[in-house]
Amino acid sequence: MKVNFRQKCLVALSVLLILPMGKVTLAVSDHNDFYNVVMQDGADPWVYKHTDGFYYFTKTTGGNVTLWKSAQLTTIDAAPTKVVNTGGSGIWAPELHYINGAWYIYYAMDDGDNVNHRMHVMENTAADPMQGTWQYKGQITDSSNKWAIDGTVLQVNGGLYFIWSGWEGNVNVRQNLYIAHMSNPWTIDSERVEISRPTYSWETNHSPNVNEGPQVIINGEVISLVYSASGSWTNDYCLGLITADISSDLLNPASWNKSNQPIFSSGNGLYGPGHHSFTKSPDGQEDWIMYHVAKYNNAGWNREVRMQKFSWNADHTPNLGIPVDPNLPITLPSGETMHARYEAEKGTFGGDAYASSSPKGSGGLKAGHIDTPDSYVEFSVDAAAAGEYILLARTANGTAGGNWSNFQLSVNAGPSSPFYITNKGWENWGLSTARVQLKAGMNKLRFTKGEGYGEIDFIDIKPL
């Protein structure tokens, strides 16, 4: 028996699971929630919502700057990309800013030796940063020309400021936060001013001492500079807060006041949250923080990207709370399209594959044991219109050796392609994504054995 089921997101399922005693259960349902993994691999996320309604995202890739363009926050991982070649090496924590009608990428780069990390900037005057030509504008520095990373731009009261993390001298004793005035988006025209150095116990519990990843957000008359502290390679990595009045002299260190406690740290089984960015929901009504965390306890620099909504304290500073429980769904950002969810245990199994218990799975069950060449789990998707769709799967990989694994994913019996799953342990669920081309009407999505092993909790389907 088949049921044609139209949904708000224009995707529906027409396969029913017929259970004993004649009970019939739909294998799909509309969902307005997600589990807060945005990317299953990556660090130093930067996301910017432009006036065109799109989100522009970037992160540390090491060898270049890669941009993603997405209409929705939860689908960034599967969004179209553009690689901007920068030359050099050690490309860290790029940020994309729109200033005075042009696009600017700020990024740290060295020549193969970390001691030579400095901030650099590129410009693109096209309306869409995925188009046009990126031109190198040069190194951006003050007269000291010391080690510098994690640069960001503050636009306030008609003024332009550059804020970054740097060394006081030529040796890595500690990372301080500095601010300087800018005469244009690629030129600093003042001396650097130190506005923070690691002093509290939660900032100095690892060596070298670190203040880095500064991000600014303004609410009312308060500028909140939220920064990362402690060792980025440890579970102690966290976010601290420095504030200034919007009308104060921002080049005066006395204008900045540091909180004596972190405002966002490990919790709910997530470790080392840090190096974040702030953005708005698609309808502009909600505030969201995107951040990286370790993939598992003591994972060090093996990190993933998550996000969650936050509120405001009475003093106009951000109330970030604690990292959301990774095994509890949270409501989609307001204005995002709902998606069709297919619980994996309700798929069609072949070979040795079958559904089994999942203590942290969305429905208490998962699809697994896809361990032999003839094993598979298959989903039947009825698309209301032909086109490109986004597939988001809650996946896990605990294959011995710690390597990535993959399924082979085929659509309508066509050629298969790898569907990658990071390795962070069984029942430590992550997110795997793909863009799939569906025809109008019935489609078959099949996951078969690839490299290593994996499990699926559910899949979500959204129009691109």
Coordinates of C-alpha atoms in Angstrom, one line a residue:
M1 CA 0.0 0.0 0.0
K2 CA 1.3 3.5 -0.8
V3 CA 0.3 6.9 0.5
N4 CA 1.2 10.1 -1.3
F5 CA 1.9 12.6 1.4
R6 CA 2.5 16.3 0.6
Q7 CA 4.5 18.3 3.1
K8 CA 5.5 21.9 3.7
C9 CA 9.0 21.2 2.6
L10 CA 7.7 19.6 -0.6
V11 CA 9.0 16.2 0.2
A12 CA 7.0 13.2 1.3
L13 CA 7.3 9.5 1.8
S14 CA 5.0 6.9 0.3
V15 CA 6.3 3.8 1.9
L16 CA 4.4 2.3 4.9
L17 CA 5.8 -0.2 7.3
I18 CA 3.3 -2.9 7.9
L19 CA 3.7 -4.3 11.4
P20 CA 2.1 -7.3 13.1
M21 CA -1.6 -7.2 14.1
G22 CA -2.3 -5.1 11.0
K23 CA -0.8 -2.0 12.5
V24 CA 0.4 0.5 9.9
T25 CA 3.0 3.2 10.8
L26 CA 4.2 6.0 8.5
A27 CA 8.0 5.8 8.1
V28 CA 8.3 9.6 7.7
S29 CA 7.0 12.7 9.5
D30 CA 7.4 16.5 9.3
H31 CA 10.0 17.8 11.7
N32 CA 10.8 21.3 13.0
D33 CA 13.9 20.3 15.0
F34 CA 17.5 19.1 14.6
Y35 CA 20.4 17.8 16.6
N36 CA 22.8 20.6 16.9
V37 CA 25.8 19.3 14.8
V38 CA 26.3 21.7 11.8
M39 CA 29.5 20.1 10.5
Q40 CA 31.0 16.8 11.5
D41 CA 34.5 18.1 11.0
G42 CA 36.1 21.6 11.4
A43 CA 37.1 24.4 13.6
D44 CA 37.0 28.2 13.9
P45 CA 33.5 28.6 12.3
W46 CA 32.6 32.0 10.9
V47 CA 29.0 32.6 9.6
Y48 CA 27.6 35.8 8.3
K49 CA 24.0 36.5 7.2
H50 CA 24.0 39.0 4.4
T51 CA 21.2 41.3 3.2
D52 CA 20.5 38.9 0.3
G53 CA 19.2 36.4 2.8
F54 CA 22.0 33.9 2.4
Y55 CA 24.5 32.7 5.0
Y56 CA 28.2 32.8 4.1
F57 CA 30.3 30.4 6.1
T58 CA 34.0 29.7 6.4
K59 CA 36.3 27.7 8.7
T60 CA 39.9 26.7 9.1
T61 CA 41.0 24.5 6.2
G62 CA 44.7 25.0 6.5
G63 CA 45.6 25.5 2.9
N64 CA 43.1 28.0 1.5
V65 CA 39.9 29.9 2.3
T66 CA 36.8 27.9 1.4
L67 CA 33.4 29.7 1.4
W68 CA 30.0 28.1 1.7
K69 CA 26.7 29.7 0.7
S70 CA 23.5 28.5 2.2
A71 CA 19.9 29.6 2.4
Q72 CA 19.6 27.9 5.8
L73 CA 21.8 27.5 8.9
T74 CA 21.3 23.8 9.4
T75 CA 22.2 22.9 5.7
I76 CA 25.6 24.8 5.5
D77 CA 27.6 21.6 5.3
A78 CA 25.9 20.6 2.1
A79 CA 25.9 24.1 0.5
P80 CA 27.8 25.0 -2.6
T81 CA 31.4 26.1 -2.0
K82 CA 34.1 28.3 -3.5
V83 CA 37.8 28.0 -2.9
V84 CA 39.8 31.2 -2.6
N85 CA 43.5 30.5 -3.1
T86 CA 45.6 32.5 -0.7
G87 CA 49.1 31.1 -1.2
G88 CA 51.2 30.5 1.9
S89 CA 50.4 27.9 4.5
G90 CA 48.9 27.7 8.0
I91 CA 45.7 29.4 6.9
W92 CA 43.8 29.8 10.1
A93 CA 40.4 31.2 11.2
P94 CA 39.3 33.1 8.1
E95 CA 36.4 35.6 8.4
L96 CA 34.3 37.1 5.6
H97 CA 33.1 40.7 6.2
Y98 CA 31.0 43.1 4.1
I99 CA 32.3 46.7 4.5
N100 CA 31.4 49.8 2.5
G101 CA 30.0 47.8 -0.4
A102 CA 32.8 45.3 -0.8
W103 CA 33.7 41.9 0.6
Y104 CA 36.8 41.2 2.7
I105 CA 38.4 38.0 3.8
Y106 CA 40.7 38.3 6.9
Y107 CA 42.9 35.3 7.6
A108 CA 46.1 34.3 9.4
M109 CA 48.9 32.9 7.2
D110 CA 52.6 31.9 7.6
D111 CA 55.4 30.6 5.4
G112 CA 55.6 27.2 7.0
D113 CA 56.9 28.4 10.4
N114 CA 54.3 29.3 13.0
V115 CA 56.5 32.1 14.3
N116 CA 55.7 34.0 11.1
H117 CA 51.9 33.9 11.4
R118 CA 50.5 37.3 10.4
M119 CA 47.1 38.6 9.4
H120 CA 46.3 39.2 5.7
V121 CA 43.3 40.5 3.8
M122 CA 41.7 40.0 0.3
E123 CA 39.0 42.1 -1.4
N124 CA 36.1 41.3 -3.8
T125 CA 33.8 44.0 -5.1
A126 CA 31.3 41.6 -6.7
A127 CA 27.8 41.6 -5.2
D128 CA 28.1 37.9 -4.5
P129 CA 31.4 36.8 -2.8
M130 CA 31.1 33.4 -4.6
Q131 CA 31.5 35.3 -7.9
G132 CA 34.0 38.0 -9.1
T133 CA 37.7 38.2 -8.4
W134 CA 39.4 38.1 -5.1
Q135 CA 42.4 40.4 -5.0
Y136 CA 45.1 40.3 -2.3
K137 CA 45.3 43.7 -0.5
G138 CA 48.3 42.7 1.6
Q139 CA 49.3 42.1 5.2
I140 CA 47.3 44.0 7.8
T141 CA 49.4 45.0 10.8
D142 CA 50.3 47.8 13.2
S143 CA 53.9 49.1 13.4
S144 CA 55.0 46.4 15.8
N145 CA 54.4 43.7 13.2
K146 CA 54.3 40.9 15.8
W147 CA 52.8 37.4 15.6
A148 CA 49.0 37.8 14.9
I149 CA 46.0 35.5 14.3
D150 CA 42.2 35.5 14.6
G151 CA 41.6 39.0 13.3
T152 CA 38.1 40.4 13.2
V153 CA 36.5 43.8 12.4
L154 CA 34.3 46.0 14.5
Q155 CA 32.2 48.6 12.8
V156 CA 30.7 51.1 15.3
N157 CA 29.7 54.8 15.3
G158 CA 31.1 55.2 11.8
G159 CA 34.5 53.9 12.9
L160 CA 36.4 50.8 11.9
Y161 CA 38.5 48.8 14.3
F162 CA 40.6 45.7 14.0
I163 CA 40.8 43.2 16.9
W164 CA 43.2 40.2 17.0
S165 CA 45.2 37.8 19.1
G166 CA 48.9 38.3 19.2
W167 CA 52.2 38.1 21.0
E168 CA 53.6 40.9 23.1
G169 CA 57.1 40.1 21.8
N170 CA 58.7 37.6 19.5
V171 CA 58.4 34.6 21.8
N172 CA 55.2 32.6 22.5
V173 CA 54.8 33.4 26.2
R174 CA 51.1 34.2 25.9
Q175 CA 48.4 35.4 23.5
N176 CA 46.9 38.8 24.2
L177 CA 44.0 40.6 22.6
Y178 CA 44.8 43.9 20.8
I179 CA 42.7 46.6 19.1
A180 CA 43.7 49.3 16.6
H181 CA 41.9 51.8 14.5
M182 CA 41.5 51.3 10.7
S183 CA 41.6 54.0 8.0
N184 CA 40.1 51.5 5.5
P185 CA 39.3 47.8 5.5
W186 CA 42.9 46.9 4.7
T187 CA 44.9 49.5 6.7
I188 CA 45.6 50.0 10.4
D189 CA 46.4 53.6 11.2
S190 CA 47.0 53.5 14.9
E191 CA 49.3 51.7 17.3
R192 CA 47.9 48.5 18.8
V193 CA 46.4 48.7 22.2
E194 CA 46.2 45.7 24.6
I195 CA 42.7 45.2 25.9
S196 CA 43.1 41.7 27.5
R197 CA 45.7 39.2 28.6
P198 CA 45.3 35.9 30.3
T199 CA 45.1 36.5 34.1
Y200 CA 42.4 34.4 35.7
S201 CA 43.0 30.7 36.6
W202 CA 40.7 29.5 33.8
E203 CA 42.8 31.4 31.3
T204 CA 46.3 30.4 32.6
N205 CA 45.7 26.7 33.4
H206 CA 47.7 25.6 30.3
S207 CA 50.9 26.9 28.7
P208 CA 51.2 29.0 26.7
N209 CA 48.4 31.2 28.2
V210 CA 45.8 32.0 25.6
N211 CA 43.3 34.8 24.8
E212 CA 42.2 34.4 21.1
G213 CA 39.2 34.1 18.7
P214 CA 37.7 37.6 19.6
Q215 CA 34.1 38.2 18.3
V216 CA 32.0 41.3 18.9
I217 CA 28.3 41.7 19.2
I218 CA 26.4 44.9 20.1
N219 CA 23.2 45.0 22.2
G220 CA 21.8 48.3 23.3
E221 CA 24.8 50.5 24.3
V222 CA 27.0 47.6 25.2
I223 CA 29.8 46.1 23.0
S224 CA 30.4 42.5 24.1
L225 CA 33.7 41.1 23.0
V226 CA 33.5 37.3 23.5
Y227 CA 36.8 35.5 23.2
S228 CA 38.3 32.0 23.6
A229 CA 40.6 31.2 26.6
S230 CA 42.7 28.4 27.9
G231 CA 44.4 25.7 25.7
S232 CA 42.5 25.1 22.5
W233 CA 43.9 21.6 22.6
T234 CA 42.2 20.8 25.9
N235 CA 38.8 20.2 27.4
D236 CA 39.2 23.5 29.3
Y237 CA 38.8 25.7 26.3
C238 CA 36.0 28.1 26.9
L239 CA 34.6 31.6 26.2
G240 CA 35.2 34.7 28.2
L241 CA 33.7 38.2 28.1
I242 CA 35.0 41.7 27.9
T243 CA 32.6 44.7 27.6
A244 CA 32.8 48.3 26.6
D245 CA 30.3 51.1 26.4
I246 CA 29.5 52.0 22.8
S247 CA 30.3 55.6 23.3
S248 CA 33.6 55.0 25.1
D249 CA 37.1 55.5 23.7
L250 CA 37.8 52.0 22.4
L251 CA 41.5 52.6 22.1
N252 CA 41.7 53.2 25.9
P253 CA 42.3 49.9 27.7
A254 CA 40.3 51.3 30.7
S255 CA 37.2 51.3 28.6
W256 CA 37.2 47.5 28.5
N257 CA 36.0 45.4 31.5
K258 CA 36.7 41.7 31.8
S259 CA 34.3 39.2 33.5
N260 CA 36.1 37.0 36.1
Q261 CA 34.3 33.8 35.0
P262 CA 33.9 32.2 31.6
I263 CA 30.4 32.5 30.1
F264 CA 30.5 29.3 28.0
S265 CA 32.4 26.1 28.9
S266 CA 32.2 22.3 28.7
G267 CA 28.9 20.7 29.6
N268 CA 26.3 18.0 28.7
G269 CA 29.1 15.7 27.5
L270 CA 30.6 18.3 25.1
Y271 CA 34.1 19.5 25.6
G272 CA 36.2 22.6 24.9
P273 CA 33.6 24.9 23.3
G274 CA 35.3 27.9 21.7
H275 CA 36.2 30.0 18.7
H276 CA 32.6 31.0 17.8
S277 CA 30.7 33.5 15.7
F278 CA 27.3 35.1 16.1
T279 CA 24.4 35.3 13.6
K280 CA 20.6 35.7 13.2
S281 CA 17.9 33.2 12.3
P282 CA 16.6 33.3 8.7
D283 CA 13.7 35.6 9.8
G284 CA 16.0 37.8 11.9
Q285 CA 14.1 37.1 15.1
E286 CA 16.6 34.9 17.0
D287 CA 20.2 35.1 18.0
W288 CA 22.4 32.1 17.4
I289 CA 26.0 31.2 18.3
M290 CA 28.0 28.8 16.2
Y291 CA 31.1 27.2 17.8
H292 CA 33.4 24.3 17.7
V293 CA 33.9 21.6 20.3
A294 CA 36.0 18.5 20.6
K295 CA 34.4 15.4 18.9
Y296 CA 34.8 13.4 22.1
N297 CA 36.5 13.7 25.6
N298 CA 40.1 14.8 25.2
A299 CA 39.9 14.8 21.4
G300 CA 42.2 17.9 21.3
W301 CA 42.2 19.6 17.9
N302 CA 39.9 16.9 16.4
R303 CA 36.8 19.1 16.4
E304 CA 33.3 19.6 15.0
V305 CA 30.9 22.6 14.6
R306 CA 27.7 23.0 16.5
M307 CA 25.2 25.9 17.1
Q308 CA 22.4 26.9 19.4
K309 CA 20.1 29.8 20.2
F310 CA 21.0 32.3 23.0
S311 CA 19.3 35.0 24.9
W312 CA 20.4 38.3 26.6
N313 CA 21.1 39.3 30.2
A314 CA 19.5 42.3 31.7
D315 CA 22.9 44.2 31.3
H316 CA 22.8 43.6 27.5
T317 CA 25.5 40.9 27.5
P318 CA 24.9 37.5 25.8
N319 CA 23.5 34.7 28.0
L320 CA 25.0 31.6 26.2
G321 CA 24.1 29.0 28.9
I322 CA 25.8 25.7 28.4
P323 CA 26.3 23.5 25.3
V324 CA 23.0 21.9 24.4
D325 CA 22.7 18.2 25.2
P326 CA 23.8 16.5 21.9
N327 CA 21.1 13.8 22.3
L328 CA 18.1 16.2 22.7
P329 CA 16.5 17.8 19.6
I330 CA 16.3 21.6 19.5
T331 CA 13.9 23.7 17.4
L332 CA 15.0 24.8 14.0
P333 CA 16.1 28.5 13.7
S334 CA 12.9 30.5 13.2
G335 CA 12.2 30.9 9.5
E336 CA 13.9 27.7 8.4
T337 CA 12.0 25.2 6.3
M338 CA 10.8 22.1 8.0
H339 CA 12.1 18.8 6.8
A340 CA 10.9 15.2 6.3
R341 CA 12.4 12.8 8.7
Y342 CA 12.9 9.1 8.0
E343 CA 13.7 7.0 11.0
A344 CA 16.4 4.6 9.8
E345 CA 14.9 1.6 11.6
K346 CA 11.8 1.9 9.4
G347 CA 13.8 1.6 6.1
T348 CA 14.0 -1.5 4.0
F349 CA 16.9 -3.8 4.9
G350 CA 18.8 -6.2 2.8
G351 CA 21.6 -8.7 3.4
D352 CA 22.8 -8.8 7.0
A353 CA 21.6 -5.3 7.9
Y354 CA 19.0 -4.8 10.5
A355 CA 17.6 -2.4 13.1
S356 CA 18.9 -2.6 16.7
S357 CA 18.6 -0.8 20.0
S358 CA 20.1 2.7 20.3
P359 CA 20.2 4.3 23.8
K360 CA 20.9 7.7 22.3
G361 CA 19.0 7.3 19.1
S362 CA 16.0 9.6 18.3
G363 CA 13.5 6.7 18.5
G364 CA 15.5 4.2 20.5
L365 CA 16.5 2.3 17.4
K366 CA 19.0 2.6 14.6
A367 CA 20.0 1.0 11.3
G368 CA 23.3 -0.9 11.4
H369 CA 25.1 -4.1 10.6
I370 CA 25.6 -2.9 7.0
D371 CA 28.8 -5.0 7.2
T372 CA 28.8 -7.1 4.0
P373 CA 28.8 -6.2 0.3
D374 CA 25.1 -7.3 -0.1
S375 CA 23.9 -5.4 3.1
Y376 CA 21.9 -2.2 2.7
V377 CA 19.2 0.0 4.1
E378 CA 17.0 1.8 1.6
F379 CA 14.5 4.6 1.9
S380 CA 11.7 5.5 -0.5
V381 CA 11.2 9.2 -1.0
D382 CA 8.3 10.8 -3.0
A383 CA 9.4 14.2 -4.2
A384 CA 6.7 16.6 -5.1
A385 CA 9.0 18.2 -7.8
A386 CA 12.2 17.3 -9.5
G387 CA 15.3 19.1 -8.3
E388 CA 18.2 19.1 -5.9
Y389 CA 17.6 18.2 -2.3
I390 CA 19.7 18.1 0.8
L391 CA 20.2 14.9 2.7
L392 CA 21.2 15.2 6.4
A393 CA 21.8 11.9 8.2
R394 CA 22.5 11.5 11.9
T395 CA 25.4 9.0 11.8
A396 CA 27.9 7.3 14.0
N397 CA 31.3 5.5 13.4
G398 CA 33.3 3.6 16.0
T399 CA 35.4 1.6 13.6
A400 CA 38.6 0.4 15.2
G401 CA 41.6 2.5 14.3
G402 CA 39.8 5.8 14.4
N403 CA 39.6 6.3 10.7
W404 CA 36.7 7.9 8.8
S405 CA 34.3 5.5 7.2
N406 CA 31.7 5.7 4.5
F407 CA 28.6 4.2 3.0
Q408 CA 28.1 4.0 -0.7
L409 CA 25.0 6.1 -1.5
S410 CA 23.0 5.6 -4.6
V411 CA 19.9 7.3 -5.8
N412 CA 17.4 5.5 -8.0
A413 CA 20.0 2.7 -8.7
G414 CA 22.4 5.2 -10.2
P415 CA 26.1 5.3 -9.7
S416 CA 27.1 5.3 -6.0
S417 CA 29.3 7.8 -4.2
P418 CA 30.9 7.8 -0.8
F419 CA 28.8 9.2 2.1
Y420 CA 31.4 10.0 4.8
I421 CA 31.1 9.5 8.5
T422 CA 33.7 10.9 11.0
N423 CA 35.0 8.5 13.7
K424 CA 34.1 9.5 17.2
G425 CA 32.6 6.3 18.7
W426 CA 29.4 4.3 18.5
E427 CA 26.3 6.2 19.9
N428 CA 28.3 9.5 19.6
W429 CA 26.1 10.8 16.9
G430 CA 27.3 13.2 14.3
L431 CA 26.0 14.6 10.9
S432 CA 26.7 13.4 7.4
T433 CA 25.3 15.3 4.4
A434 CA 25.0 15.2 0.7
R435 CA 23.1 16.9 -2.1
V436 CA 21.0 14.5 -4.1
Q437 CA 19.1 15.0 -7.4
L438 CA 15.5 13.6 -7.1
K439 CA 12.9 13.1 -9.8
A440 CA 9.3 14.0 -9.3
G441 CA 7.5 11.1 -7.7
M442 CA 9.1 8.0 -6.2
N443 CA 12.9 7.9 -5.5
K444 CA 15.0 5.2 -3.9
L445 CA 18.0 6.1 -1.7
R446 CA 20.2 3.1 -0.8
F447 CA 23.1 3.0 1.6
T448 CA 25.4 0.0 1.2
K449 CA 28.7 -1.1 2.6
G450 CA 31.7 1.1 2.0
E451 CA 35.0 1.7 3.8
G452 CA 34.9 0.9 7.6
Y453 CA 31.5 0.7 9.4
G454 CA 28.7 3.1 10.2
E455 CA 25.2 3.4 11.6
I456 CA 22.3 5.7 10.9
D457 CA 19.8 7.0 13.4
F458 CA 17.6 8.9 10.8
I459 CA 17.8 10.9 7.6
D460 CA 16.2 14.3 7.0
I461 CA 15.4 15.6 3.5
K462 CA 15.1 19.3 2.7
P463 CA 14.8 21.2 -0.6
L464 CA 18.1 23.0 -1.5

